[in-house]
XYZ file of C-alpha atoms in Angstrom:
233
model
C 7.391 6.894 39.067
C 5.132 4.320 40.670
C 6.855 4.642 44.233
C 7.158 8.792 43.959
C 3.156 8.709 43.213
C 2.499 5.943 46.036
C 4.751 8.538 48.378
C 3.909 11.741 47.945
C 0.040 11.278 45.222
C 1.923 13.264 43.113
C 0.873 14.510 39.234
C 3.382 13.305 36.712
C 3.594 14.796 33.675
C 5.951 12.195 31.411
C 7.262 13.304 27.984
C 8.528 10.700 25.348
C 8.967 10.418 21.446
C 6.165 7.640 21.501
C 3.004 8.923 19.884
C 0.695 9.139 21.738
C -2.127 5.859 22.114
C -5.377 6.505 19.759
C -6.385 3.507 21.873
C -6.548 0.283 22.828
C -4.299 -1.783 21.084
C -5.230 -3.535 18.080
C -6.308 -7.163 19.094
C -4.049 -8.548 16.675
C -0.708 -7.686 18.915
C -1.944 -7.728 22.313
C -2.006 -11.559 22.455
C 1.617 -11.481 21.789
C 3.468 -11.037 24.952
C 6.674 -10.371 23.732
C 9.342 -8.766 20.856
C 9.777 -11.954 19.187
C 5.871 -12.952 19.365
C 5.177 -9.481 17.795
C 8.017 -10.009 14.958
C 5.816 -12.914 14.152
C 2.526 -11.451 13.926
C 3.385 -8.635 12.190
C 5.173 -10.337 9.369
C 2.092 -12.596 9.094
C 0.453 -9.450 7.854
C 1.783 -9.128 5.169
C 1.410 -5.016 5.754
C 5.792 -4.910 6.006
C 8.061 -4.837 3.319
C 11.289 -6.292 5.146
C 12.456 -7.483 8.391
C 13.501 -3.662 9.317
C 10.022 -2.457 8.814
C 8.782 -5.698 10.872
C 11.154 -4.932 13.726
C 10.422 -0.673 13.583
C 7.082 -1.551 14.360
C 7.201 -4.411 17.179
C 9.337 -1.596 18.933
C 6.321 0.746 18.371
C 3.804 -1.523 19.528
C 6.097 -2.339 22.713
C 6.649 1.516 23.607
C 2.924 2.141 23.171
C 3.116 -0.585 26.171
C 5.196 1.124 28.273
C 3.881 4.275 28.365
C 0.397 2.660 28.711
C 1.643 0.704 31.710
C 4.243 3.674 33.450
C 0.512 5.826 33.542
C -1.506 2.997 35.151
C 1.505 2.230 37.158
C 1.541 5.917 38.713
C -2.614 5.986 38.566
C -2.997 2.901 40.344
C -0.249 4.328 42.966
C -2.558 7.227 43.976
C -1.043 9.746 41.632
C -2.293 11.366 38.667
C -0.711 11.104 35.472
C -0.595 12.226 31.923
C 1.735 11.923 28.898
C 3.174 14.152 25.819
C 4.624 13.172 22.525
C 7.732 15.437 22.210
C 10.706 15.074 20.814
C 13.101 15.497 23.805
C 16.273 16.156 21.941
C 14.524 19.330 20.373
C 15.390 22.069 22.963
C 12.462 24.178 21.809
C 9.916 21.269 21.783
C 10.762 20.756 25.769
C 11.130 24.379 26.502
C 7.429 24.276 25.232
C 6.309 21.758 27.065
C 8.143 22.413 30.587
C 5.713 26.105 29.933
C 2.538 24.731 29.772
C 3.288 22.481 32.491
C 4.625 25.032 35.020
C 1.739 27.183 33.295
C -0.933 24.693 34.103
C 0.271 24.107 37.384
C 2.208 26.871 39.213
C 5.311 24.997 39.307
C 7.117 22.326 38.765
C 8.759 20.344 41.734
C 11.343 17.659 40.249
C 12.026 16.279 37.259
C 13.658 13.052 36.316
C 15.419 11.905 32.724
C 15.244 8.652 31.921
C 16.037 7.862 28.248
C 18.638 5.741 26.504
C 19.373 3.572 23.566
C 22.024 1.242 22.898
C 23.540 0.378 18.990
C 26.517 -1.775 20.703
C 29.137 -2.405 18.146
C 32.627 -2.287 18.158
C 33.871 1.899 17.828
C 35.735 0.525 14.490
C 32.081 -0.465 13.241
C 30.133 2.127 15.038
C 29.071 5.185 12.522
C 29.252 8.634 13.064
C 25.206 8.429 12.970
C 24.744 5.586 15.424
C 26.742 7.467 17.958
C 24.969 10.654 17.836
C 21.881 8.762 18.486
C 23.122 6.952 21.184
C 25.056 9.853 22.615
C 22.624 12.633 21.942
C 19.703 10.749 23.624
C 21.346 11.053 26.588
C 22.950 14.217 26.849
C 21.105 16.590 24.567
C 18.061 15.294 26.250
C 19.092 16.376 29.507
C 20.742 19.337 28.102
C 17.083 20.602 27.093
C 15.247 19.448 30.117
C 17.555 20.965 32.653
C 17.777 24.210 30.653
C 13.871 24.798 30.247
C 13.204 24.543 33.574
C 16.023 26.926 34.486
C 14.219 29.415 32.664
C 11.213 29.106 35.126
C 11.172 31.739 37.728
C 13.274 31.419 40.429
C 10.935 30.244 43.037
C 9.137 27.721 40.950
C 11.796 25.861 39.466
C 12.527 22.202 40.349
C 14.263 21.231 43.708
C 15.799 17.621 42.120
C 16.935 16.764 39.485
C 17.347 12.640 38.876
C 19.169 11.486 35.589
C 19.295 7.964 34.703
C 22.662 7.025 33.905
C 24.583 3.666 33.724
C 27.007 1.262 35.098
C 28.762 1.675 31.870
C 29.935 4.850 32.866
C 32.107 3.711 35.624
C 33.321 0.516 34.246
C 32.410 0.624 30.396
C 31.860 -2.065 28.276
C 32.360 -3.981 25.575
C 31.167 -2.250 22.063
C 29.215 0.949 24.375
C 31.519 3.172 24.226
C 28.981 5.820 22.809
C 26.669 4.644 25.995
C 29.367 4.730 28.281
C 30.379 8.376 27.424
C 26.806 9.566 27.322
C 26.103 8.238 30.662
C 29.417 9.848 32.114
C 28.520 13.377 30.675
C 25.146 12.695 31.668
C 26.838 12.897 35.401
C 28.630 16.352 34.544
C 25.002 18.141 32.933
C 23.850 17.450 36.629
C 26.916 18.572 38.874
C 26.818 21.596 36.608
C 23.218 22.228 36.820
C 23.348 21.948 40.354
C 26.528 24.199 41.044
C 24.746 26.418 38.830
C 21.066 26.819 40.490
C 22.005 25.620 44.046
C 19.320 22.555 44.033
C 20.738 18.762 44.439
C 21.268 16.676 40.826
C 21.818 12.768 41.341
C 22.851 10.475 38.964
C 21.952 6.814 39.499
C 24.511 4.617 37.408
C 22.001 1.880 37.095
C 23.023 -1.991 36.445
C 21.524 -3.960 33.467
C 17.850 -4.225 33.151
C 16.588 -7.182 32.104
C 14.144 -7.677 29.038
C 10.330 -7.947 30.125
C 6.839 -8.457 28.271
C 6.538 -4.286 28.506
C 10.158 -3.680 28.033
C 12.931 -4.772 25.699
C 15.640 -3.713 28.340
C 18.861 -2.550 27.595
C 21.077 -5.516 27.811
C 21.031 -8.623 25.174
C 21.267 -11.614 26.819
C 24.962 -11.942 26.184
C 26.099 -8.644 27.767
C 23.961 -9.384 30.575
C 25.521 -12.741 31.135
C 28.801 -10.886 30.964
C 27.744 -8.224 33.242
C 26.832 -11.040 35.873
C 30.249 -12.815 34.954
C 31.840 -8.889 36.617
C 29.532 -9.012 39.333
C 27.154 -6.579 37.760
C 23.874 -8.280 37.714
């Protein structure tokens, strides 16, 4: 988002599941730079009644992060930027949302999906649950988003469309298959959306990213050293 604003001083309007910041963050977790740093500060508290609730709300504190540092990432770029809490798998929430956007602003040039999860286990220990999660972030996700903003009228809707997808989908892996299938349908929503409306959909199969202090990534350090063991990394 950071090289789009730099390129064009774009507005970015970014919708996630995060709540939205009240504010700075607490003093107590900003010293601690990463997941496992957090896991230890917030147990100290006392305030969490098991290791689930301490590990819910390191992942909290660490999305707050990201959002926090995708806007000043885009502001400091040139563009202007704001952010929505929506629930992205609920088709009316974005339909909502892509409105007052192209209402508030005439139109709305491009839009780009770029969640995911991963739950790796084995499909004999994967539940019916965990897949749906992992599958439906991807694909009812950009089932919503590309179907809101066909509703727009025909002259404002979005050129490009750019969906986030995966190596995994090309060469799957190792206890994803409910990744690796998202990310390949993820590839179809586009081609169709783009047969459909006549503007261009790419999706960019990305390689593993890495861990860092304002993102837990989307590889654990084993996969990734087996991705770099196929030539992945």
């Amino acid at each position: 988002m950071a090289v789009l604003a730099a390129a064009a001083r774009c507005r970015v309007e970014l919708l996630g599941r995060t709540p939205v910041p009240a504010g700075p963050e607490d003093p107590l977790t900003a010293a601690a730079a990463d997941r496992a740093a957090l896991r230890g500060v917030l147990a100290r508290t006392g305030r969490y009644g098991s290791p689930a609730d301490v590990e819910r709300a390191a992942g909290l504190v660490l999305a707050g992060r990201e959002v926090a540092a995708a806007l000043d990432a885009v502001r400091a770029a040139g563009g202007r930027a704001r952010y929505r809490s929506v629930d992205c798998r609920d088709a009316a929430a974005v339909l909502q949302a892509v409105k007052e956007i192209h209402a508030e602003h005439g139109r709305i040039d491009g839009v780009v999906h770029a969640a995911g999860i991963v739950e790796d286990r084995l499909i004999a220990d994967k539940s019916p649950e965990s897949f749906r999660r992992v599958h439906g972030t991807k694909t009812q996700i950009a089932a919503a988003l590309l179907a809101a903003v066909e509703q727009l009228p025909e002259g404002e809707r979005p050129r490009f469309a750019v969906l986030f997808g995966s190596i995994a989908a090309v060469l799957g892996n190792r206890g994803q298959s409910d990744y690796a299938a998202a990310n390949d349908a993820l590839e179809a929503y586009g081609a169709a959306w783009a047969a459909r409306t006549g503007r261009r959909a790419l999706t960019v199969h990305w390689g593993p990213w890495a861990p860092s202090p304002v993102h837990g990534g989307m590889v654990v350090p084993e996969l990734a050293r087996h991705y770099a063991r196929r030539g992945c990394a």
